[in-house]
Amino acid sequence: MSGITFDNLMGQTVSTVREVTYDLLRDLGMTVIFGNPGSTELPFLRDMPADFKYVLGLHERVAAGIALGYSLAEQNAVFVNLHSIASTGNGLSAIQDAWYLHVPLVITAGQQDRRHLLAEPFLASRAGETARPYVKWVYEPLRAEDVPAAIARGYYLAMQPPKGPVFISIPMDDWTHECQPLAIRQVSQTVSPDLLVLDQVVSALDSGRNPALVVGSQIEEDGAWHEVVALAEHLSADVYQEPIPPRWTFPRSHRLFRGGLLPAQQPLADQLANYDVVVVLGARIFLYYAHVPGHPITPETKLFQITNSAVDAAAAAAGTSSVGNVAAAVHYIRTRTAARHRAIEASAPPTEPKPEHPITPAYLFSVLNRVMPRHAVIAEECPSSKGALDGYMLLDEPGSFYSVPNGVLGFGLPAAVGLQMAHPDRRVVCPIGDGSIQYSIQALWSAVQQKAPVIVIVLRNSDYSALKGFCDFTQVGRNVPGMDIPGIDMVKLAQGYGMSAQEVDRPEELEPALNAAFAAHEPRLLSVNVEKGGQKCMGMDQSVHPPNYR
Ligand SMILES: Cc1ncc(C[n+]2csc(CCOP(=O)(O)OP(=O)(O)O)c2C)c(N)n1
């Protein structure tokens, strides 16, 4: 028990909701609180115990987004304190990121004083309704003294696989009520898979001739990285990353790695057409972007899904699904299948890009890959340059790569700051478009204030290249407004938030600027003027018969 208590009328020493809550948060390991405060949170935030740290985000998308990065690195739930409906609305895109990335955030927001809530006072909040589609649980306690127990329940649920955010709305007058102490409980965080389904996977692999594995982000959620590498080597199976991966979950330079799957039905099915058994590990079947109809997989191929998510199992477009812990399932399969051996052709290394002016994204990423520490972490948000990044960045360690989970921009920069705060021993690099960075630009200030030495590389092409690529791909044409973003000086913006920044224009300036940034041990922004254009709609060209919206 911490803190300040008071005596009730009977002379007994009692605690308040506020004190019991801080004790609970401490016991659950949630002593770093991310937020943006308002009047309805002040009774909670006042006199915060000295062993707690409050991380202020200047915008709620940033506060919740940094919390998300911090949680990914810490592998524990993180406590977020937003302000009423105002702030929950602003933070919603980070909340949906947490939903899709399975990140356990315990999000709280202040509510107006219960005693006049009925009359809808200023700042009365229906924040729960706003957050509801993207959280596992919404609650506003019926009694003040239920607040700590509601937070505990939220924590246990957030940590259940698949992990995810929960939302609790707390009236501002609750914190001073009397409250009984609350002991934390042990709640299991692993669900064992159904062995009968896994036996079907084993027999399909043993009777098949040419298996492939598809690796997805749940491999990292379930700590299955090494098990998956062992299974791939045991089966000598080709390995593909899931489409538009929010995390990389297989060593990029491994001889069995064949690259990423395309996010559209027919092209993806074509990529896997030569395999007779495909086992999808910790991913959806499948995440698509452009609508290119076809079979999810060729009918001759046996398809299996090993997932920690009942939702993903139910939503799969085809295949047999096993729900449960991915590491346990992969271990079971490896220890029951026969080993396979075959000669493996190493993939050809990517061609060395030329140092052109303007700098190409391919050149940028080939240089970055050469100079960065091997255990660096990438938090990426550079829509039209994803292909170049994918082709040139070779990261082989777990926890090395994070990207936008559901296409909503604003994820990358705050996630990078949160990851860097929790990973003082690994350098976090954030390659980000000059459009994308504007959605959560205030995170630059947080990086400086938190002394988080993240390296932000802005790919400055002064337009929305990815959208122009989509216009071409879907034959919408280029006569669309709002595609250009000229006149943004990223160096001045970063300096305005207190961050060291530098412009890079010539290819020969790039490597020295990167080396200086890695040597500096402080947050730094490089604004790199890059060629417009980039990859055409996630690597797909017109030969895949895209939809025509003309
Ligand atoms: C919050 C949000 N608003 C708008 C979009 C639509 N959108 C997708 S890509 C893109 C362009 C991003 O520009 P930039 O970061 O400069 O990358 P580039 O396309 O130039 O590679 C936009 C606006 C989105 N995905 N998310």
Coordinates of C-alpha atoms and ligand atoms in Angstrom, one line a residue:
M1 CA 0.0 0.0 0.0
S2 CA 1.3 3.4 -0.8
G3 CA 0.4 6.7 0.3
I4 CA -1.9 8.8 1.9
T5 CA -4.9 7.4 3.7
F6 CA -7.4 9.0 6.0
D7 CA -9.5 8.0 9.1
N8 CA -13.2 7.4 8.6
L9 CA -15.8 8.3 11.2
M10 CA -15.2 5.0 13.1
G11 CA -11.5 5.9 13.4
Q12 CA -10.5 3.2 10.9
T13 CA -7.8 4.0 8.4
V14 CA -9.2 3.8 4.9
S15 CA -7.8 4.4 1.4
T16 CA -9.3 6.3 -1.5
V17 CA -10.1 5.1 -5.0
R18 CA -7.1 7.1 -6.1
E19 CA -4.7 5.5 -3.7
V20 CA -5.9 2.0 -4.4
T21 CA -5.7 2.7 -8.1
Y22 CA -2.0 3.8 -7.9
D23 CA -1.2 0.7 -5.8
L24 CA -2.9 -1.5 -8.4
L25 CA -1.1 0.1 -11.3
R26 CA 2.2 -0.4 -9.5
D27 CA 1.4 -4.1 -8.8
L28 CA 0.5 -4.6 -12.5
G29 CA 3.8 -3.0 -13.7
M30 CA 2.0 0.0 -15.2
T31 CA 4.0 2.9 -13.6
V32 CA 4.5 4.9 -16.8
I33 CA 1.3 6.7 -17.7
F34 CA 0.8 8.2 -21.2
G35 CA -1.7 11.0 -21.6
N36 CA -3.0 14.4 -22.3
P37 CA -4.7 16.0 -19.3
G38 CA -7.9 18.0 -18.9
S39 CA -10.0 19.1 -16.0
T40 CA -11.8 15.7 -15.6
E41 CA -8.5 13.9 -15.0
L42 CA -6.9 16.4 -12.6
P43 CA -8.3 14.7 -9.4
F44 CA -6.5 11.5 -10.5
L45 CA -3.2 13.1 -11.7
R46 CA -2.7 15.3 -8.6
D47 CA 0.2 14.3 -6.4
M48 CA 1.2 11.4 -8.6
P49 CA 3.5 9.1 -6.5
A50 CA 7.2 9.7 -7.1
D51 CA 7.8 6.2 -8.6
F52 CA 5.4 6.9 -11.4
K53 CA 6.3 8.7 -14.6
Y54 CA 3.8 10.8 -16.7
V55 CA 4.6 11.0 -20.4
L56 CA 2.8 14.0 -21.9
G57 CA 1.7 13.8 -25.5
L58 CA 0.7 17.2 -27.1
H59 CA -2.0 15.4 -29.0
E60 CA -3.9 12.3 -27.9
R61 CA -3.0 10.4 -31.1
V62 CA 0.6 10.9 -30.1
A63 CA 0.1 10.1 -26.4
A64 CA -1.7 6.8 -27.2
G65 CA 0.6 6.1 -30.1
I66 CA 3.7 6.4 -27.9
A67 CA 2.0 4.2 -25.4
L68 CA 1.5 1.6 -28.1
G69 CA 5.2 1.6 -29.1
Y70 CA 6.2 1.4 -25.5
S71 CA 3.8 -1.6 -24.9
L72 CA 5.2 -3.4 -28.0
A73 CA 8.7 -3.1 -26.6
E74 CA 7.8 -3.9 -23.0
Q75 CA 5.4 -6.7 -23.8
N76 CA 3.1 -5.6 -21.0
A77 CA -0.1 -3.6 -20.9
V78 CA 0.4 0.2 -20.7
F79 CA -1.9 2.7 -19.0
V80 CA -3.2 5.6 -21.0
N81 CA -5.1 8.5 -19.5
L82 CA -7.1 10.6 -22.1
H83 CA -9.3 13.6 -21.6
S84 CA -13.1 12.9 -21.8
I85 CA -14.6 12.7 -25.3
A86 CA -12.4 15.4 -26.8
S87 CA -9.3 13.4 -26.3
T88 CA -10.7 10.0 -27.0
G89 CA -11.9 11.1 -30.4
N90 CA -8.4 12.5 -31.1
G91 CA -6.8 9.3 -29.9
L92 CA -9.1 7.0 -31.8
S93 CA -6.7 6.2 -34.7
A94 CA -4.1 5.0 -32.2
I95 CA -6.8 3.0 -30.4
Q96 CA -7.7 1.2 -33.7
D97 CA -3.9 0.6 -34.3
A98 CA -3.8 -1.1 -30.9
W99 CA -6.9 -3.2 -31.9
Y100 CA -5.4 -4.4 -35.2
L101 CA -1.8 -4.9 -33.8
H102 CA -3.1 -6.7 -30.6
V103 CA -1.5 -4.2 -28.3
P104 CA -2.8 -4.2 -24.7
L105 CA -3.6 -0.6 -23.7
V106 CA -5.6 0.1 -20.6
I107 CA -7.2 3.4 -21.8
T108 CA -9.0 5.6 -19.3
A109 CA -10.6 8.9 -19.8
G110 CA -12.2 11.3 -17.4
Q111 CA -16.0 11.8 -17.2
Q112 CA -17.8 14.7 -15.8
D113 CA -18.9 14.7 -12.1
R114 CA -21.6 12.0 -11.5
R115 CA -23.7 14.4 -9.5
H116 CA -24.7 16.5 -12.5
L117 CA -24.0 14.1 -15.4
L118 CA -27.7 13.7 -16.1
A119 CA -27.9 17.4 -17.2
E120 CA -25.1 16.9 -19.8
P121 CA -22.7 19.5 -18.4
F122 CA -19.7 20.9 -20.4
L123 CA -17.4 17.9 -21.2
A124 CA -20.0 15.3 -20.6
S125 CA -18.6 12.3 -22.4
R126 CA -19.9 9.4 -24.5
A127 CA -16.3 8.4 -25.2
G128 CA -17.1 4.7 -24.6
E129 CA -19.4 4.7 -27.6
T130 CA -16.7 6.3 -29.7
A131 CA -14.1 3.8 -28.8
R132 CA -16.3 0.7 -28.7
P133 CA -15.7 -0.8 -32.1
Y134 CA -11.9 -0.9 -31.5
V135 CA -11.6 -2.1 -27.9
K136 CA -12.2 -5.4 -26.2
W137 CA -14.3 -3.9 -23.4
V138 CA -15.9 -0.6 -22.6
Y139 CA -17.0 0.3 -19.0
E140 CA -18.0 3.2 -16.8
P141 CA -18.1 1.9 -13.2
L142 CA -21.6 2.1 -11.6
R143 CA -20.0 2.9 -8.2
A144 CA -16.9 4.9 -7.5
E145 CA -15.4 2.2 -5.4
D146 CA -15.5 -0.2 -8.5
V147 CA -12.9 1.9 -10.3
P148 CA -9.8 -0.1 -9.3
A149 CA -11.5 -3.4 -9.9
A150 CA -12.6 -2.3 -13.3
I151 CA -9.1 -1.3 -14.2
A152 CA -7.8 -4.7 -13.0
R153 CA -10.5 -6.5 -15.0
G154 CA -9.5 -4.3 -18.0
Y155 CA -5.8 -5.3 -17.6
Y156 CA -6.5 -9.0 -17.4
L157 CA -8.7 -8.8 -20.5
A158 CA -6.2 -6.6 -22.4
M159 CA -3.5 -9.2 -21.8
Q160 CA -5.6 -12.2 -22.9
P161 CA -4.7 -13.4 -26.4
P162 CA -5.2 -11.8 -28.8
K163 CA -4.1 -8.8 -26.7
G164 CA -5.8 -5.5 -27.3
P165 CA -7.1 -2.2 -25.9
V166 CA -9.8 -1.8 -23.3
F167 CA -11.6 1.5 -22.4
I168 CA -12.7 2.7 -19.0
S169 CA -14.5 6.0 -18.4
I170 CA -14.1 7.4 -14.9
P171 CA -16.2 10.2 -13.4
M172 CA -14.0 12.9 -11.9
D173 CA -15.6 12.8 -8.5
D174 CA -14.8 9.1 -8.0
W175 CA -11.2 9.4 -7.0
T176 CA -11.8 10.7 -3.5
H177 CA -14.3 8.0 -2.4
E178 CA -13.4 5.4 0.2
C179 CA -12.1 2.1 -1.3
Q180 CA -11.0 -1.2 -0.1
P181 CA -7.5 -2.4 -1.1
L182 CA -7.4 -4.7 -4.1
A183 CA -5.0 -7.7 -4.5
I184 CA -3.9 -8.6 -8.0
R185 CA -4.7 -12.0 -9.3
Q186 CA -2.9 -14.4 -11.6
V187 CA -4.8 -14.8 -14.8
S188 CA -3.5 -17.2 -17.5
Q189 CA -2.3 -15.5 -20.7
T190 CA -1.9 -18.6 -22.9
V191 CA -4.5 -20.7 -24.7
S192 CA -3.4 -24.1 -25.8
P193 CA -4.3 -25.0 -29.4
D194 CA -6.6 -27.9 -30.4
L195 CA -4.3 -30.9 -31.0
L196 CA -6.8 -32.6 -33.3
V197 CA -6.5 -29.8 -35.8
L198 CA -2.8 -29.7 -35.4
D199 CA -2.7 -33.4 -36.2
Q200 CA -4.4 -32.6 -39.5
V201 CA -1.6 -30.1 -40.2
V202 CA 1.0 -32.7 -39.4
S203 CA -0.5 -35.4 -41.7
A204 CA -0.9 -32.9 -44.5
L205 CA 2.7 -31.8 -44.2
D206 CA 3.9 -35.4 -44.1
S207 CA 1.9 -36.5 -47.1
G208 CA 2.6 -33.3 -49.1
R209 CA 5.4 -32.7 -51.5
N210 CA 6.1 -29.0 -51.5
P211 CA 5.0 -27.0 -48.4
A212 CA 5.2 -23.3 -47.7
L213 CA 4.9 -21.2 -44.6
V214 CA 3.3 -17.8 -44.4
V215 CA 4.5 -15.9 -41.3
G216 CA 2.5 -13.2 -39.6
S217 CA 2.7 -10.7 -36.8
Q218 CA 1.2 -13.0 -34.1
I219 CA 4.5 -14.9 -34.2
E220 CA 6.0 -12.1 -32.3
E221 CA 3.0 -11.7 -30.0
D222 CA 3.3 -15.3 -28.9
G223 CA 7.1 -15.3 -28.7
A224 CA 7.3 -17.9 -31.5
W225 CA 10.2 -16.4 -33.7
H226 CA 12.7 -19.1 -32.9
E227 CA 10.2 -22.0 -33.1
V228 CA 9.1 -20.8 -36.5
V229 CA 12.7 -20.6 -37.9
A230 CA 13.2 -24.1 -36.5
L231 CA 10.0 -25.4 -38.2
A232 CA 10.9 -23.8 -41.6
E233 CA 14.4 -25.4 -41.4
H234 CA 13.0 -28.7 -40.3
L235 CA 10.6 -28.8 -43.3
S236 CA 13.0 -27.0 -45.6
A237 CA 9.9 -24.9 -46.5
D238 CA 9.8 -21.7 -48.4
V239 CA 8.7 -18.8 -46.2
Y240 CA 6.6 -15.8 -47.2
Q241 CA 5.8 -12.8 -45.0
E242 CA 2.0 -11.9 -44.7
P243 CA 0.7 -9.1 -47.0
I244 CA 1.4 -5.5 -45.8
P245 CA 3.1 -6.8 -42.6
P246 CA 2.8 -4.7 -39.5
R247 CA 5.8 -6.7 -38.1
W248 CA 8.5 -8.7 -39.8
T249 CA 8.6 -12.2 -38.2
F250 CA 11.3 -14.1 -40.1
P251 CA 15.0 -13.3 -40.6
R252 CA 15.2 -11.4 -43.9
S253 CA 18.5 -12.8 -45.0
H254 CA 17.5 -16.5 -44.3
R255 CA 18.0 -18.8 -47.3
L256 CA 14.4 -20.0 -47.0
F257 CA 12.9 -16.5 -47.0
R258 CA 11.0 -15.7 -50.3
G259 CA 9.7 -12.2 -49.5
G260 CA 6.2 -10.8 -49.0
L261 CA 2.8 -11.8 -50.3
L262 CA 0.9 -9.3 -52.4
P263 CA -2.3 -7.9 -50.8
A264 CA -4.9 -8.9 -53.4
Q265 CA -6.6 -12.2 -54.0
Q266 CA -5.5 -13.3 -57.5
P267 CA -1.9 -12.2 -57.3
L268 CA -1.5 -13.7 -53.9
A269 CA -3.0 -17.1 -55.0
D270 CA -0.6 -17.0 -58.0
Q271 CA 2.4 -16.5 -55.7
L272 CA 1.4 -19.7 -53.7
A273 CA 0.1 -21.7 -56.7
N274 CA 3.1 -24.1 -56.8
Y275 CA 2.8 -25.3 -53.2
D276 CA 0.5 -28.2 -52.2
V277 CA 0.4 -27.3 -48.5
V278 CA 0.4 -23.8 -47.1
V279 CA 0.5 -23.2 -43.4
V280 CA -0.3 -19.6 -42.3
L281 CA 1.3 -18.9 -38.9
G282 CA -0.1 -16.0 -36.9
A283 CA -1.7 -14.1 -39.8
R284 CA -5.1 -13.5 -41.3
I285 CA -6.2 -15.3 -44.5
F286 CA -5.5 -12.9 -46.0
L287 CA -5.1 -9.1 -45.7
Y288 CA -6.1 -7.6 -49.0
Y289 CA -5.9 -4.0 -50.3
A290 CA -7.0 -3.5 -53.9
H291 CA -9.9 -5.8 -55.0
V292 CA -8.5 -8.2 -57.5
P293 CA -11.0 -11.1 -57.4
G294 CA -9.8 -14.7 -57.5
H295 CA -9.5 -17.7 -55.3
P296 CA -7.9 -17.0 -51.9
I297 CA -5.7 -20.0 -52.8
T298 CA -5.7 -22.4 -55.7
P299 CA -8.2 -25.2 -55.0
E300 CA -5.5 -27.9 -55.2
T301 CA -3.6 -26.4 -52.3
K302 CA -4.3 -27.5 -48.7
L303 CA -4.5 -24.4 -46.5
F304 CA -4.1 -24.2 -42.7
Q305 CA -4.2 -21.3 -40.3
I306 CA -2.5 -21.3 -36.9
T307 CA -3.8 -18.1 -35.1
N308 CA -4.2 -16.8 -31.6
S309 CA -7.3 -14.9 -32.7
A310 CA -10.8 -16.5 -32.8
V311 CA -11.9 -13.4 -34.9
D312 CA -9.2 -14.1 -37.5
A313 CA -10.1 -17.8 -37.6
A314 CA -13.8 -17.0 -38.1
A315 CA -13.0 -14.4 -40.8
A316 CA -10.6 -16.5 -42.8
A317 CA -11.7 -16.7 -46.5
A318 CA -10.6 -20.4 -46.7
G319 CA -8.7 -23.1 -45.0
T320 CA -8.7 -25.0 -41.7
S321 CA -8.0 -22.9 -38.6
S322 CA -6.5 -23.7 -35.3
V323 CA -7.0 -21.1 -32.5
G324 CA -4.4 -21.0 -29.7
N325 CA -0.9 -20.1 -28.9
V326 CA 1.3 -19.9 -32.0
A327 CA 4.5 -21.0 -30.4
A328 CA 2.9 -24.1 -28.8
A329 CA 1.3 -25.0 -32.1
V330 CA 4.5 -24.7 -34.1
H331 CA 6.5 -26.7 -31.6
Y332 CA 3.9 -29.4 -31.7
I333 CA 4.0 -29.5 -35.5
R334 CA 7.8 -29.5 -35.7
T335 CA 8.2 -32.3 -33.2
R336 CA 5.7 -34.6 -35.0
T337 CA 6.5 -34.0 -38.7
A338 CA 9.2 -35.8 -40.7
A339 CA 12.3 -33.7 -41.5
R340 CA 12.7 -32.8 -45.2
H341 CA 15.9 -32.0 -47.1
R342 CA 16.3 -30.4 -50.5
A343 CA 18.8 -28.2 -52.4
I344 CA 17.8 -24.6 -51.8
E345 CA 18.5 -21.9 -54.4
A346 CA 19.6 -18.8 -52.6
S347 CA 17.6 -15.7 -53.7
A348 CA 19.6 -13.3 -55.8
P349 CA 20.7 -10.2 -53.9
P350 CA 19.0 -7.0 -54.9
T351 CA 20.8 -4.9 -57.5
E352 CA 22.8 -2.1 -56.0
P353 CA 20.9 1.2 -56.7
K354 CA 22.8 4.1 -58.2
P355 CA 23.4 7.4 -56.3
E356 CA 21.1 9.6 -58.4
H357 CA 19.8 13.1 -57.9
P358 CA 17.0 13.3 -56.7
I359 CA 17.9 10.5 -54.3
T360 CA 15.8 7.3 -55.0
P361 CA 14.1 5.6 -52.0
A362 CA 16.0 2.4 -53.1
Y363 CA 19.3 4.2 -52.8
L364 CA 18.3 5.6 -49.4
F365 CA 17.3 2.2 -48.0
S366 CA 20.4 0.4 -49.4
V367 CA 22.6 3.0 -47.7
L368 CA 20.6 2.9 -44.5
N369 CA 20.9 -0.9 -44.5
R370 CA 24.6 -0.7 -44.8
V371 CA 25.3 1.8 -42.1
M372 CA 22.7 1.0 -39.4
P373 CA 23.5 -1.3 -36.4
R374 CA 22.3 -4.9 -37.0
H375 CA 20.0 -4.8 -34.0
A376 CA 18.4 -1.5 -34.9
V377 CA 14.6 -1.2 -34.9
I378 CA 12.5 0.2 -37.8
A379 CA 9.2 1.8 -37.3
E380 CA 8.0 2.6 -40.8
E381 CA 5.4 4.8 -42.5
C382 CA 6.5 5.6 -46.0
P383 CA 3.6 4.5 -48.2
S384 CA 5.0 4.7 -51.7
S385 CA 8.5 3.5 -50.7
K386 CA 7.4 0.4 -48.9
G387 CA 8.7 -1.7 -51.8
A388 CA 12.1 -0.1 -51.7
L389 CA 12.3 -0.6 -48.0
D390 CA 11.2 -4.2 -48.2
G391 CA 13.8 -4.9 -50.9
Y392 CA 16.8 -3.4 -49.2
M393 CA 16.5 -3.6 -45.5
L394 CA 17.8 -6.9 -44.1
L395 CA 16.9 -7.3 -40.5
D396 CA 17.4 -10.7 -38.9
E397 CA 16.5 -10.1 -35.2
P398 CA 13.1 -10.4 -33.5
G399 CA 11.4 -7.1 -32.7
S400 CA 13.1 -5.3 -35.6
F401 CA 10.2 -4.0 -37.7
Y402 CA 6.8 -2.3 -37.1
S403 CA 4.5 -0.7 -39.6
V404 CA 0.9 0.7 -39.9
P405 CA -1.5 -2.1 -39.2
N406 CA -4.6 -0.9 -40.9
G407 CA -3.6 1.9 -43.3
V408 CA -4.4 4.8 -41.0
L409 CA -1.5 7.2 -41.1
G410 CA 0.0 8.7 -37.9
F411 CA 1.2 5.4 -36.5
G412 CA 4.9 5.5 -37.3
L413 CA 6.4 8.5 -35.5
P414 CA 4.8 8.0 -32.0
A415 CA 5.4 4.3 -32.2
A416 CA 9.0 4.9 -32.9
V417 CA 9.3 7.2 -29.9
G418 CA 7.6 4.7 -27.6
L419 CA 9.8 1.9 -28.9
Q420 CA 12.9 4.0 -28.4
M421 CA 11.9 4.9 -24.8
A422 CA 11.5 1.3 -23.9
H423 CA 14.6 0.1 -25.9
P424 CA 17.5 2.3 -24.7
D425 CA 19.9 -0.4 -26.0
R426 CA 18.5 -0.5 -29.6
R427 CA 18.5 2.4 -32.0
V428 CA 15.0 3.1 -33.4
V429 CA 14.8 4.5 -37.0
C430 CA 11.6 6.0 -38.4
P431 CA 11.5 6.2 -42.2
I432 CA 8.4 8.3 -42.8
G433 CA 6.8 10.2 -45.7
D434 CA 6.5 14.0 -45.6
G435 CA 2.7 13.5 -45.7
S436 CA 2.5 10.8 -43.1
I437 CA 4.6 12.6 -40.5
Q438 CA 2.0 15.5 -40.4
Y439 CA -0.6 13.2 -38.7
S440 CA 1.3 13.0 -35.5
I441 CA 4.1 15.6 -35.9
Q442 CA 3.9 16.6 -32.2
A443 CA 5.7 13.3 -31.3
L444 CA 8.9 15.1 -32.4
W445 CA 8.5 17.2 -29.2
S446 CA 8.0 14.1 -27.1
A447 CA 11.2 12.5 -28.5
V448 CA 13.1 15.5 -27.4
Q449 CA 11.5 15.8 -24.0
Q450 CA 11.9 12.1 -23.3
K451 CA 15.5 12.1 -24.6
A452 CA 14.6 9.2 -26.9
P453 CA 17.3 9.2 -29.5
V454 CA 15.1 8.1 -32.4
I455 CA 16.4 8.9 -35.9
V456 CA 13.6 10.2 -38.1
I457 CA 14.2 10.0 -41.8
V458 CA 11.6 12.0 -43.8
L459 CA 11.2 10.9 -47.4
R460 CA 10.4 14.4 -48.7
N461 CA 8.8 14.1 -52.2
S462 CA 6.3 16.9 -51.6
D463 CA 3.3 14.8 -52.7
Y464 CA 1.1 11.9 -51.9
S465 CA 2.9 9.5 -54.2
A466 CA 1.1 6.4 -52.9
L467 CA -2.3 7.9 -53.8
K468 CA -1.0 8.9 -57.3
G469 CA 0.1 5.3 -57.7
F470 CA -3.3 4.0 -56.7
C471 CA -4.9 6.5 -59.2
D472 CA -2.8 4.9 -61.9
F473 CA -3.4 1.3 -60.8
T474 CA -7.2 1.7 -60.6
Q475 CA -7.4 3.9 -63.7
V476 CA -9.0 6.7 -61.8
G477 CA -6.7 9.0 -63.6
R478 CA -4.6 11.9 -62.3
N479 CA -7.2 14.6 -62.4
V480 CA -7.8 14.4 -58.6
P481 CA -7.4 17.3 -56.2
G482 CA -5.3 17.3 -53.0
M483 CA -2.4 15.1 -54.2
D484 CA 0.5 17.6 -53.8
I485 CA 1.9 19.0 -50.5
P486 CA 4.5 21.6 -51.5
G487 CA 6.2 24.0 -49.3
I488 CA 6.7 22.0 -46.1
D489 CA 10.1 22.7 -44.4
M490 CA 10.6 19.6 -42.2
V491 CA 13.9 20.9 -40.9
K492 CA 12.3 24.1 -39.5
L493 CA 9.4 22.1 -38.1
A494 CA 11.7 19.7 -36.3
Q495 CA 13.8 22.6 -34.9
G496 CA 10.6 24.3 -33.8
Y497 CA 10.0 21.3 -31.5
G498 CA 13.6 21.4 -30.3
M499 CA 15.0 18.6 -32.4
S500 CA 18.3 18.7 -34.3
A501 CA 17.6 18.4 -38.0
Q502 CA 19.3 18.5 -41.3
E503 CA 18.3 18.5 -45.0
V504 CA 19.9 15.9 -47.3
D505 CA 19.6 16.7 -51.0
R506 CA 22.6 15.2 -52.8
P507 CA 23.2 11.4 -52.7
E508 CA 26.8 11.9 -51.5
E509 CA 25.4 13.7 -48.4
L510 CA 23.3 10.8 -47.3
E511 CA 25.8 8.4 -45.8
P512 CA 27.7 11.0 -43.7
A513 CA 24.4 12.4 -42.4
L514 CA 23.2 8.9 -41.4
N515 CA 26.6 8.1 -39.8
A516 CA 26.5 11.4 -37.8
A517 CA 22.9 10.6 -36.7
F518 CA 23.9 7.1 -35.4
A519 CA 26.9 8.6 -33.6
A520 CA 24.9 11.4 -32.0
H521 CA 22.9 9.6 -29.2
E522 CA 20.1 12.3 -29.5
P523 CA 16.9 12.4 -31.5
R524 CA 17.6 13.7 -34.9
L525 CA 15.6 14.3 -38.1
L526 CA 17.0 14.0 -41.6
S527 CA 14.8 15.5 -44.3
V528 CA 15.8 13.7 -47.5
N529 CA 14.6 15.1 -50.8
V530 CA 13.6 12.0 -52.7
E531 CA 12.3 11.2 -56.2
K532 CA 8.5 11.2 -56.5
G533 CA 6.7 8.1 -57.5
G534 CA 7.9 5.0 -55.7
Q535 CA 6.3 1.6 -55.9
K536 CA 3.1 1.2 -57.9
C537 CA 0.4 0.0 -55.5
M538 CA 2.3 -2.4 -53.3
G539 CA 4.3 -4.0 -56.1
M540 CA 1.3 -4.9 -58.3
D541 CA 1.2 -3.7 -61.9
Q542 CA -1.6 -3.7 -64.4
S543 CA -1.1 -7.3 -65.3
V544 CA -3.1 -8.3 -62.2
H545 CA -6.3 -6.8 -63.6
P546 CA -7.0 -4.2 -60.9
P547 CA -10.5 -2.7 -60.4
N548 CA -11.4 0.1 -62.7
Y549 CA -13.1 2.9 -60.9
R550 CA -13.4 5.2 -63.9
Ligands
LIG1 C1 -5.1 9.3 -41.5 C2 -5.0 9.1 -43.0 N1 -5.4 10.0 -43.8 C3 -5.3 9.9 -45.1 C4 -4.8 8.7 -45.6 C5 -4.7 8.4 -47.2 N2 -3.3 8.3 -47.6 C6 -2.8 7.1 -47.9 S1 -1.3 7.2 -48.5 C7 -1.3 8.9 -48.3 C8 -0.1 9.7 -48.8 C9 1.0 9.8 -47.7 O1 2.0 10.7 -48.1 P1 3.5 10.5 -47.8 O2 3.6 10.1 -46.4 O3 4.2 11.7 -48.2 O4 3.9 9.2 -48.6 P2 4.1 9.0 -50.2 O5 2.7 8.6 -50.6 O6 4.5 10.3 -50.8 O7 5.0 7.9 -50.3 C10 -2.5 9.3 -47.9 C11 -2.8 10.8 -47.7 C12 -4.5 7.6 -44.7 N3 -4.2 6.4 -45.1 N4 -4.6 7.9 -43.4

